Coordinates of C-alpha atoms in Angstrom, one line a residue:
M1154 CA 0.0 0.0 0.0
S1155 CA 1.3 3.5 -0.8
N1156 CA 2.2 5.8 2.0
L1157 CA -0.5 8.5 2.3
A1158 CA 2.1 11.1 3.2
D1159 CA 4.2 10.4 0.1
T1160 CA 2.1 12.3 -2.4
R1161 CA 4.9 14.4 -3.9
V1162 CA 5.9 13.5 -7.4
S1163 CA 9.3 14.3 -8.7
R1164 CA 9.8 16.0 -12.1
R1165 CA 11.6 12.8 -13.2
S1166 CA 8.8 10.5 -12.1
L1167 CA 6.3 12.9 -13.7
L1168 CA 8.1 12.5 -17.1
A1169 CA 8.5 8.8 -16.7
G1170 CA 5.2 7.7 -15.4
A1171 CA 2.5 10.2 -16.4
G1172 CA 2.7 10.0 -20.1
A1173 CA 5.3 12.6 -20.4
F1174 CA 5.0 15.5 -22.7
G1175 CA 8.5 16.4 -23.9
L1176 CA 11.2 18.6 -22.5
A1177 CA 10.5 21.5 -24.8
S1178 CA 7.4 22.6 -22.9
M1179 CA 8.8 22.1 -19.3
V1180 CA 10.0 25.6 -18.6
N1181 CA 7.3 28.2 -19.2
P1182 CA 3.7 27.8 -20.3
R1183 CA 3.4 29.0 -23.9
V1184 CA 1.3 28.3 -27.0
S1185 CA 2.5 25.2 -29.0
W1186 CA 2.1 25.2 -32.7
S1187 CA 1.9 22.6 -35.4
S1188 CA 2.6 23.4 -39.0
D1189 CA -1.1 24.2 -39.4
G1190 CA -1.9 26.2 -36.3
P1191 CA -2.1 26.1 -32.5
I1192 CA -2.1 22.9 -30.4
L1193 CA -4.4 22.4 -27.4
K1194 CA -2.9 20.2 -24.7
V1195 CA -5.4 18.7 -22.2
R1196 CA -5.5 16.1 -19.5
S1197 CA -7.9 13.1 -19.5
Y1198 CA -8.3 10.9 -16.4
A1199 CA -8.0 7.6 -18.3
D1200 CA -6.5 6.2 -21.5
I1201 CA -8.7 4.8 -24.2
Q1202 CA -9.5 1.1 -24.4
T1203 CA -12.0 1.3 -27.2
L1204 CA -13.3 4.0 -29.6
D1205 CA -16.5 2.1 -30.4
P1206 CA -19.4 4.2 -28.9
C1207 CA -21.4 1.0 -28.5
F1208 CA -18.9 -0.5 -26.1
R1209 CA -17.2 2.5 -24.5
L1210 CA -15.9 2.1 -21.0
A1211 CA -15.4 5.6 -19.6
A1212 CA -16.2 9.3 -20.2
P1213 CA -12.8 10.1 -21.7
E1214 CA -13.5 7.7 -24.6
G1215 CA -16.8 9.5 -25.1
D1216 CA -15.0 12.9 -25.2
I1217 CA -13.0 11.6 -28.1
T1218 CA -15.6 9.7 -30.0
S1219 CA -17.9 12.8 -29.9
V1220 CA -15.5 14.8 -32.0
I1221 CA -14.1 12.1 -34.4
F1222 CA -17.6 10.6 -35.2
A1223 CA -20.5 12.9 -35.9
G1224 CA -23.7 12.3 -33.9
L1225 CA -27.1 13.7 -34.9
V1226 CA -26.7 16.3 -32.1
V1227 CA -24.0 17.3 -29.7
T1228 CA -24.0 18.8 -26.2
T1229 CA -23.4 22.5 -26.0
P1230 CA -21.1 24.1 -23.5
G1231 CA -22.3 26.6 -20.9
D1232 CA -24.0 26.7 -17.5
S1233 CA -27.2 24.9 -18.6
W1234 CA -27.7 21.6 -20.4
G1235 CA -28.4 21.9 -24.1
W1236 CA -27.6 20.6 -27.5
R1237 CA -27.2 21.7 -31.1
P1238 CA -27.4 19.7 -34.4
M1239 CA -24.2 18.1 -35.6
A1240 CA -24.7 15.5 -38.4
A1241 CA -28.4 16.6 -38.6
E1242 CA -29.4 19.5 -40.7
T1243 CA -32.7 19.5 -38.9
I1244 CA -34.1 17.3 -36.1
K1245 CA -37.5 17.6 -34.5
Q1246 CA -39.7 15.6 -32.2
L1247 CA -43.0 15.3 -34.0
D1248 CA -44.9 13.7 -31.1
P1249 CA -43.9 11.7 -28.0
L1250 CA -43.1 8.6 -30.1
T1251 CA -41.6 10.1 -33.3
V1252 CA -38.4 12.1 -34.1
A1253 CA -37.7 13.3 -37.7
F1254 CA -34.2 14.0 -38.9
Q1255 CA -32.6 15.3 -42.1
L1256 CA -28.8 14.8 -42.4
R1257 CA -26.5 17.4 -43.7
D1258 CA -25.7 16.8 -47.3
N1259 CA -21.9 16.5 -47.3
I1260 CA -20.8 14.6 -44.2
G1261 CA -18.3 12.0 -45.4
F1262 CA -16.6 9.1 -43.8
T1263 CA -12.8 8.8 -44.0
D1264 CA -11.0 5.7 -45.4
G1265 CA -13.1 5.7 -48.5
Y1266 CA -16.4 4.8 -46.9
G1267 CA -18.4 7.5 -48.7
Q1268 CA -21.2 9.7 -47.5
M1269 CA -23.1 9.4 -44.2
T1270 CA -26.7 8.3 -45.0
A1271 CA -29.9 7.7 -43.1
E1272 CA -29.1 3.9 -43.4
D1273 CA -26.0 4.6 -41.3
V1274 CA -28.3 6.3 -38.7
K1275 CA -30.6 3.3 -38.6
F1276 CA -27.7 0.9 -38.3
S1277 CA -25.9 2.9 -35.5
I1278 CA -28.9 3.4 -33.3
E1279 CA -30.4 0.0 -33.7
R1280 CA -27.0 -1.6 -33.1
I1281 CA -26.8 -0.1 -29.6
A1282 CA -30.4 -0.9 -28.9
D1283 CA -30.2 -4.6 -30.1
P1284 CA -29.9 -6.9 -27.0
A1285 CA -27.9 -9.4 -29.1
N1286 CA -25.0 -6.9 -29.3
K1287 CA -24.9 -6.7 -25.5
S1288 CA -24.0 -3.0 -25.5
P1289 CA -23.8 -1.6 -21.9
Y1290 CA -25.6 1.4 -23.2
S1291 CA -28.6 -0.4 -24.7
G1292 CA -30.8 1.2 -22.0
D1293 CA -30.1 4.6 -23.7
W1294 CA -32.5 3.3 -26.4
A1295 CA -34.7 1.3 -24.2
T1296 CA -38.0 2.2 -25.9
L1297 CA -36.7 2.2 -29.5
K1298 CA -39.1 0.5 -32.0
E1299 CA -37.1 1.2 -35.1
V1300 CA -35.4 3.8 -37.3
E1301 CA -37.3 4.2 -40.5
V1302 CA -35.3 5.3 -43.6
K1303 CA -37.3 7.8 -45.7
D1304 CA -34.7 8.5 -48.3
K1305 CA -30.9 8.9 -48.6
L1306 CA -30.6 11.6 -46.0
S1307 CA -33.8 11.6 -43.9
G1308 CA -35.7 9.3 -41.6
L1309 CA -37.8 8.8 -38.6
I1310 CA -36.9 7.5 -35.1
H1311 CA -39.9 5.5 -33.8
L1312 CA -40.3 4.8 -30.1
K1313 CA -42.5 2.2 -28.6
Q1314 CA -43.1 4.4 -25.5
A1315 CA -42.2 8.0 -24.6
F1316 CA -38.7 8.2 -23.4
A1317 CA -37.8 10.9 -20.9
P1318 CA -34.0 10.9 -21.3
L1319 CA -34.0 11.1 -25.1
W1320 CA -32.8 14.7 -25.4
T1321 CA -30.6 14.7 -22.3
S1322 CA -28.7 11.5 -22.0
T1323 CA -29.2 9.7 -25.3
L1324 CA -29.1 11.8 -28.5
P1325 CA -26.5 14.3 -27.3
T1326 CA -24.2 11.6 -26.0
P1327 CA -22.0 8.9 -27.7
S1328 CA -25.2 6.8 -27.8
G1329 CA -26.3 9.1 -30.6
T1330 CA -23.1 8.7 -32.6
I1331 CA -23.5 7.7 -36.2
L1332 CA -21.0 5.1 -37.6
S1333 CA -20.5 3.7 -41.1
K1334 CA -22.6 0.6 -41.5
R1335 CA -20.2 -0.7 -44.1
A1336 CA -17.1 -0.1 -42.0
I1337 CA -18.4 -1.8 -38.9
T1338 CA -19.8 -4.7 -40.9
E1339 CA -16.4 -5.2 -42.5
L1340 CA -14.8 -5.1 -39.1
G1341 CA -16.9 -8.0 -37.9
G1342 CA -19.4 -5.9 -35.9
K1343 CA -17.0 -4.2 -33.5
M1344 CA -14.3 -1.5 -33.5
G1345 CA -11.3 -1.3 -31.2
V1346 CA -8.8 1.5 -30.6
K1347 CA -8.1 2.1 -34.2
P1348 CA -11.0 4.2 -35.6
V1349 CA -12.3 3.6 -39.1
A1350 CA -14.6 5.8 -41.1
Q1351 CA -14.3 8.9 -39.0
S1352 CA -16.7 11.7 -39.7
G1353 CA -16.4 14.5 -37.2
P1354 CA -14.6 17.9 -37.0
Y1355 CA -11.4 16.1 -35.8
I1356 CA -9.9 12.8 -36.7
L1357 CA -7.4 10.6 -34.7
K1358 CA -3.9 11.0 -36.0
E1359 CA -1.9 9.1 -33.3
W1360 CA -2.4 7.1 -30.2
L1361 CA 0.6 6.2 -27.9
P1362 CA -0.8 4.0 -25.2
K1363 CA -0.6 5.7 -21.7
Q1364 CA 1.1 8.7 -23.3
R1365 CA -1.1 10.7 -25.6
T1366 CA -3.9 10.7 -28.1
V1367 CA -3.5 13.3 -31.0
L1368 CA -6.5 14.6 -32.8
V1369 CA -6.1 16.8 -35.9
R1370 CA -8.7 18.8 -37.8
N1371 CA -10.6 16.8 -40.3
P1372 CA -9.9 18.4 -43.7
D1373 CA -13.1 17.0 -45.1
W1374 CA -15.3 18.5 -42.4
K1375 CA -17.4 21.2 -44.1
Y1376 CA -19.0 22.9 -41.1
E1377 CA -17.8 24.6 -37.9
Q1378 CA -14.1 24.2 -37.6
G1379 CA -12.4 23.6 -34.3
A1380 CA -10.2 26.5 -33.2
F1381 CA -7.1 24.3 -32.7
A1382 CA -5.2 22.5 -35.4
E1383 CA -4.3 19.7 -33.1
I1384 CA -5.6 18.5 -29.7
H1385 CA -3.2 16.4 -27.6
I1386 CA -4.9 14.4 -24.9
H1387 CA -2.7 13.1 -22.1
P1388 CA -4.0 10.3 -19.9
I1389 CA -3.1 11.1 -16.3
E1390 CA -5.0 9.2 -13.7
D1391 CA -4.1 11.1 -10.6
E1392 CA -5.2 14.8 -10.4
K1393 CA -2.2 15.8 -8.2
T1394 CA 0.1 14.5 -10.9
A1395 CA -1.9 16.4 -13.5
E1396 CA -1.6 19.6 -11.5
L1397 CA 2.2 19.2 -11.5
G1398 CA 2.1 18.7 -15.3
Y1399 CA 0.0 21.9 -15.7
E1400 CA 2.4 23.9 -13.5
A1401 CA 5.3 22.6 -15.5
G1402 CA 3.7 24.0 -18.6
D1403 CA 2.7 20.7 -20.3
L1404 CA -1.1 21.2 -20.2
D1405 CA -3.4 24.0 -21.1
Y1406 CA -6.4 22.5 -19.3
T1407 CA -6.9 20.0 -16.5
W1408 CA -9.3 18.8 -13.9
T1409 CA -7.8 19.3 -10.4
A1410 CA -8.0 17.3 -7.3
V1411 CA -11.1 18.4 -5.3
S1412 CA -8.8 18.8 -2.3
S1413 CA -6.8 21.4 -4.3
I1414 CA -9.7 23.6 -5.3
S1415 CA -9.5 26.0 -2.3
R1416 CA -5.7 26.4 -2.5
L1417 CA -5.7 26.9 -6.3
K1418 CA -8.5 29.5 -6.1
Q1419 CA -6.6 31.5 -3.5
T1420 CA -3.2 31.2 -5.2
P1421 CA -3.6 30.1 -8.8
P1422 CA -0.6 29.4 -11.0
P1423 CA 0.4 32.4 -13.1
K1424 CA -2.0 33.4 -15.9
T1425 CA -4.5 30.7 -14.9
T1426 CA -8.2 30.6 -14.5
V1427 CA -9.6 28.3 -11.8
V1428 CA -13.2 27.3 -12.0
E1429 CA -15.4 25.2 -9.7
K1430 CA -18.3 23.3 -11.2
P1431 CA -21.0 21.2 -9.6
S1432 CA -20.6 17.5 -10.4
L1433 CA -23.3 15.0 -11.4
A1434 CA -20.9 12.1 -10.8
F1435 CA -21.3 9.8 -7.8
V1436 CA -18.8 8.0 -5.6
W1437 CA -19.7 5.1 -3.4
L1438 CA -18.5 2.1 -1.4
G1439 CA -19.9 -1.1 -2.8
M1440 CA -20.2 -4.7 -1.5
N1441 CA -20.5 -7.8 -3.7
Q1442 CA -23.4 -9.7 -2.3
D1443 CA -22.4 -12.9 -4.1
V1444 CA -19.1 -13.3 -2.2
A1445 CA -18.5 -13.9 1.5
P1446 CA -18.8 -12.2 3.9
F1447 CA -21.2 -9.9 2.1
N1448 CA -23.5 -12.8 1.0
N1449 CA -24.7 -12.2 4.6
P1450 CA -27.1 -9.2 4.5
N1451 CA -26.3 -8.4 8.1
M1452 CA -22.7 -7.9 7.3
R1453 CA -23.6 -5.5 4.5
R1454 CA -25.8 -3.6 6.9
A1455 CA -23.0 -3.5 9.5
V1456 CA -20.7 -1.9 7.1
Q1457 CA -23.3 0.7 6.3
Y1458 CA -23.5 1.6 10.0
A1459 CA -19.7 1.4 10.5
V1460 CA -18.6 3.9 7.8
D1461 CA -18.4 7.5 8.9
R1462 CA -19.2 9.0 5.5
K1463 CA -18.5 12.6 6.6
A1464 CA -15.1 11.6 7.8
V1465 CA -14.4 9.7 4.6
V1466 CA -15.4 12.6 2.4
D1467 CA -13.7 15.3 4.5
A1468 CA -10.4 13.5 4.5
A1469 CA -10.4 12.6 0.8
Y1470 CA -11.6 16.0 -0.4
F1471 CA -10.3 18.4 2.3
G1472 CA -13.8 19.5 3.2
A1473 CA -14.4 20.7 -0.4
A1474 CA -17.1 18.1 -1.2
A1475 CA -20.4 17.3 0.5
I1476 CA -21.6 13.8 1.5
A1477 CA -24.2 12.2 -0.9
T1478 CA -27.7 11.1 0.0
G1479 CA -27.8 8.7 -3.0
I1480 CA -26.5 8.4 -6.5
I1481 CA -28.7 11.2 -7.9
A1482 CA -27.2 14.7 -7.5
P1483 CA -29.0 17.8 -6.3
G1484 CA -31.0 19.5 -9.0
L1485 CA -32.2 16.3 -10.7
P1486 CA -35.5 14.5 -10.1
G1487 CA -35.1 11.8 -7.5
H1488 CA -32.5 13.6 -5.3
R1489 CA -33.0 12.4 -1.8
E1490 CA -32.8 14.6 1.3
K1491 CA -31.2 11.9 3.5
N1492 CA -29.8 8.4 3.7
L1493 CA -31.7 5.5 5.4
F1494 CA -28.8 4.2 7.3
D1495 CA -26.1 6.4 8.8
F1496 CA -23.0 6.2 11.1
D1497 CA -23.7 4.0 14.2
P1498 CA -20.5 2.1 15.1
D1499 CA -21.9 0.5 18.2
R1500 CA -24.7 -1.0 16.2
A1501 CA -22.3 -2.2 13.6
R1502 CA -20.1 -3.8 16.3
D1503 CA -23.0 -5.6 17.8
M1504 CA -24.2 -7.0 14.4
I1505 CA -20.7 -8.3 13.5
A1506 CA -20.3 -9.9 16.9
K1507 CA -23.7 -11.6 16.6
E1508 CA -22.7 -13.0 13.2
G1509 CA -19.5 -14.4 14.7
L1510 CA -17.5 -12.5 12.1
A1511 CA -15.3 -10.2 14.2
G1512 CA -11.7 -10.4 12.9
T1513 CA -12.8 -11.1 9.3
T1514 CA -10.3 -9.8 6.7
I1515 CA -11.8 -8.0 3.7
T1516 CA -10.2 -6.8 0.5
L1517 CA -11.1 -3.2 -0.7
D1518 CA -10.2 -2.6 -4.3
I1519 CA -9.7 1.0 -5.5
L1520 CA -8.4 2.9 -8.5
N1521 CA -4.9 4.1 -7.8
K1522 CA -5.7 7.8 -7.1
T1523 CA -4.8 9.9 -4.1
E1524 CA -8.4 10.7 -3.2
R1525 CA -9.5 7.1 -3.5
L1526 CA -6.6 5.9 -1.3
T1527 CA -7.4 8.5 1.4
A1528 CA -11.1 7.5 1.3
A1529 CA -10.2 3.8 1.5
Q1530 CA -7.9 4.4 4.5
V1531 CA -10.7 6.1 6.4
V1532 CA -13.0 3.2 5.6
Q1533 CA -10.2 0.8 6.7
S1534 CA -10.0 2.7 10.1
N1535 CA -13.8 2.7 10.5
L1536 CA -14.1 -1.0 9.9
Q1537 CA -11.1 -1.8 12.1
D1538 CA -12.9 0.0 14.9
V1539 CA -15.8 -2.4 14.6
G1540 CA -13.7 -5.6 14.4
L1541 CA -13.0 -6.0 10.7
T1542 CA -9.6 -6.0 9.0
V1543 CA -9.4 -4.3 5.6
E1544 CA -6.6 -4.8 3.1
I1545 CA -6.5 -2.1 0.4
K1546 CA -5.6 -3.1 -3.1
Q1547 CA -4.7 -0.3 -5.6
N1548 CA -5.3 -0.9 -9.3
D1549 CA -4.4 1.1 -12.4
S1550 CA -7.3 2.1 -14.6
G1551 CA -6.8 -0.7 -17.1
T1552 CA -7.1 -3.3 -14.4
F1553 CA -9.7 -1.6 -12.2
W1554 CA -12.4 -1.2 -14.8
T1555 CA -12.3 -5.0 -15.5
L1556 CA -12.5 -6.2 -11.9
G1557 CA -16.2 -7.0 -11.8
A1558 CA -16.6 -8.1 -15.4
K1559 CA -18.3 -11.5 -16.0
E1560 CA -15.7 -12.3 -18.7
G1561 CA -13.0 -12.7 -16.0
D1562 CA -12.8 -14.5 -12.7
Y1563 CA -11.9 -11.8 -10.3
W1564 CA -15.6 -10.9 -9.6
K1565 CA -15.7 -14.2 -7.7
K1566 CA -13.4 -12.8 -5.0
L1567 CA -14.2 -9.1 -5.4
Q1568 CA -15.5 -8.0 -1.9
M1569 CA -15.5 -4.3 -1.6
I1570 CA -14.8 -1.4 -4.0
V1571 CA -14.7 2.4 -3.9
S1572 CA -15.9 3.5 -7.3
R1573 CA -17.0 6.6 -9.2
F1574 CA -19.4 6.8 -12.2
S1575 CA -19.8 9.8 -14.5
M1576 CA -23.3 11.0 -15.1
Q1577 CA -25.5 12.6 -17.7
P1578 CA -28.2 15.1 -16.7
D1579 CA -31.0 12.6 -16.2
P1580 CA -31.6 10.4 -13.2
S1581 CA -32.0 7.3 -15.4
W1582 CA -28.3 7.5 -16.1
A1583 CA -27.6 6.9 -12.4
T1584 CA -29.9 3.9 -11.9
A1585 CA -29.5 2.2 -15.3
W1586 CA -26.2 0.4 -14.2
F1587 CA -27.7 -1.4 -11.3
T1588 CA -30.3 -3.6 -13.0
R1589 CA -30.0 -7.4 -13.1
D1590 CA -28.9 -7.4 -16.7
Q1591 CA -26.0 -5.2 -15.7
I1592 CA -24.6 -7.8 -13.3
G1593 CA -21.1 -8.5 -14.4
V1594 CA -21.2 -5.5 -16.7
W1595 CA -21.3 -2.4 -14.4
N1596 CA -23.3 -3.9 -11.5
W1597 CA -20.3 -5.3 -9.7
E1598 CA -22.2 -5.5 -6.3
R1599 CA -24.4 -8.0 -8.2
F1600 CA -27.5 -6.3 -6.7
S1601 CA -30.5 -8.1 -7.9
S1602 CA -34.1 -6.8 -7.5
E1603 CA -37.1 -7.4 -9.7
E1604 CA -38.8 -4.4 -8.2
F1605 CA -35.9 -2.2 -9.0
D1606 CA -35.8 -3.3 -12.6
K1607 CA -39.5 -2.7 -13.0
L1608 CA -39.4 0.8 -11.5
N1609 CA -36.2 1.7 -13.5
A1610 CA -38.1 0.9 -16.7
E1611 CA -41.1 3.0 -15.5
G1612 CA -38.9 5.9 -14.7
M1613 CA -37.5 6.1 -18.3
V1614 CA -41.0 6.4 -19.9
E1615 CA -42.6 8.6 -17.3
L1616 CA -42.7 12.3 -18.5
D1617 CA -44.2 13.8 -15.3
A1618 CA -41.3 15.3 -13.3
A1619 CA -43.1 14.8 -9.9
K1620 CA -43.8 11.2 -10.6
R1621 CA -40.2 10.6 -11.8
D1622 CA -39.0 12.2 -8.5
V1623 CA -40.9 9.6 -6.5
I1624 CA -39.7 6.7 -8.7
Y1625 CA -36.0 7.6 -8.5
K1626 CA -36.1 8.2 -4.7
K1627 CA -37.6 4.7 -4.3
L1628 CA -35.0 3.2 -6.5
Q1629 CA -32.2 4.5 -4.3
D1630 CA -34.1 3.3 -1.2
L1631 CA -34.1 -0.2 -2.7
M1632 CA -30.4 0.0 -3.3
E1633 CA -29.6 1.1 0.2
E1634 CA -32.1 -1.2 1.9
N1635 CA -30.4 -4.2 0.2
G1636 CA -27.2 -3.2 2.0
N1637 CA -24.8 -3.2 -1.1
Y1638 CA -24.1 0.5 -1.0
V1639 CA -22.7 3.3 1.1
F1640 CA -23.2 6.5 -0.8
L1641 CA -20.2 8.9 -0.3
T1642 CA -20.2 12.0 -2.5
H1643 CA -20.9 13.7 -5.8
E1644 CA -17.6 15.5 -5.5
V1645 CA -17.2 18.9 -7.1
T1646 CA -15.2 19.6 -10.3
G1647 CA -12.2 21.8 -10.1
I1648 CA -10.7 23.0 -13.4
M1649 CA -7.8 25.2 -14.3
N1650 CA -6.8 26.5 -17.7
R1651 CA -4.6 29.1 -19.2
D1652 CA -6.0 32.7 -19.4
R1653 CA -5.2 32.6 -23.1
L1654 CA -7.8 29.8 -23.4
V1655 CA -11.6 29.9 -23.4
A1656 CA -12.5 26.3 -22.3
G1657 CA -15.6 24.8 -23.7
L1658 CA -17.2 23.1 -20.7
K1659 CA -20.5 21.4 -20.0
P1660 CA -22.3 22.5 -16.8
N1661 CA -20.6 19.8 -14.8
G1662 CA -17.1 20.7 -16.1
E1663 CA -16.7 18.0 -18.7
P1664 CA -14.9 19.2 -21.9
V1665 CA -16.4 19.8 -25.3
F1666 CA -13.2 19.8 -27.3
T1667 CA -14.6 21.5 -30.4
D1668 CA -15.6 24.5 -28.3
F1669 CA -12.2 25.3 -26.8
K1670 CA -11.0 28.6 -28.3
P1671 CA -8.1 31.0 -27.9
A1672 CA -9.1 34.0 -25.6

């Protein structure tokens, strides 16, 4: 286990281990140029593992696919959630079950795959929705009936039922991305890290694993051009390391550690803007109910009582983040006012003793990040206080995001995790990952509830905000009552960028790369 106090990173280790950026930019921040114009250098919290929107694993992959593949619409930056057409010339909801679209006339695919057509729209949307393809994002098109092709460039999206998240967490996200039917078919139905038939304002030029991804302007893109000739995306998992890279001059934009926000706002690096944004993401402690000792519901409940959530969050985020009351953030339908089970170590101690499990050793898996380690160490101390021994296992991102997958064997011994999921601005995007069909996909706690699945399906088709609020509060109650979850925080998002840069940011601080501009 890493020493908590040893959080400093040397310049040498930064270069060697963080996907280094080259000595030329290590002295003073300045604009970098390619032969065609300025270069934007940004930090991402994880490297890519796939560029297929149907099978994406994390938000950083979506940030890239959203600019190298054109979707019908795309999220707009700003302080409120919105969208604008991208591949669509026009798009309109005709009634609760029908959306009409007309594609722009000259969007082409690279690699000789021709023009984007309505047939590609049909293929791409139905591909995600088709259960046979086992996309983790099939729920984004849960009520799709079919996409009807009217002619070469127009069609209708037909729904079986009204779908509340359609314009918030489906169409403007990678789930609305349009791929080339011919290209994906020739690839055998699935794309990896080498993109084929790109169609967006940027295309991928280079990928150096764990070092950088380089995007360049697409010379065939006929519409709004990105302001930068190249975008260099550096995967740096740890925010503290990213801050050092920024201060060394190697980044123009980065998320910061939540624990650093207060310090950076008070004394920012030279010529730097520091911004704090509310986060929709959620962080939790999870327990796998199919593996001992958490196959015993009383042990799950004991842990819920044993964990001092405020102490965990305050220590990990230096008091900058609030504790969560569930997985749905404030401002969204379904946000709860309080948890059902809270800190009561005496009760936890009694429950553990009655089960005869005092002295049990439990493994807690985490992503190898400073804040996760700090949170895990407080959980470790809390559980030690009630008679349980916790061993913390740190994992790099490539390993961590496979731990609970049904394709492997580790899920059979996965006991506890601290995890974080990104969010879209609809409550369905919080609950969708905890249904029974997500067991071994994203539902690593293996939570299984017929009532939960039924209510989750109802929430997606209910258009009345008050009724949705009741549904999503009940869904979180079911999760907590089952004992698998200790809800920790939604975090906040800290961002710093050069004063010479206007960052294109969604309301929660996530980047829209095409909307970054020189100041």
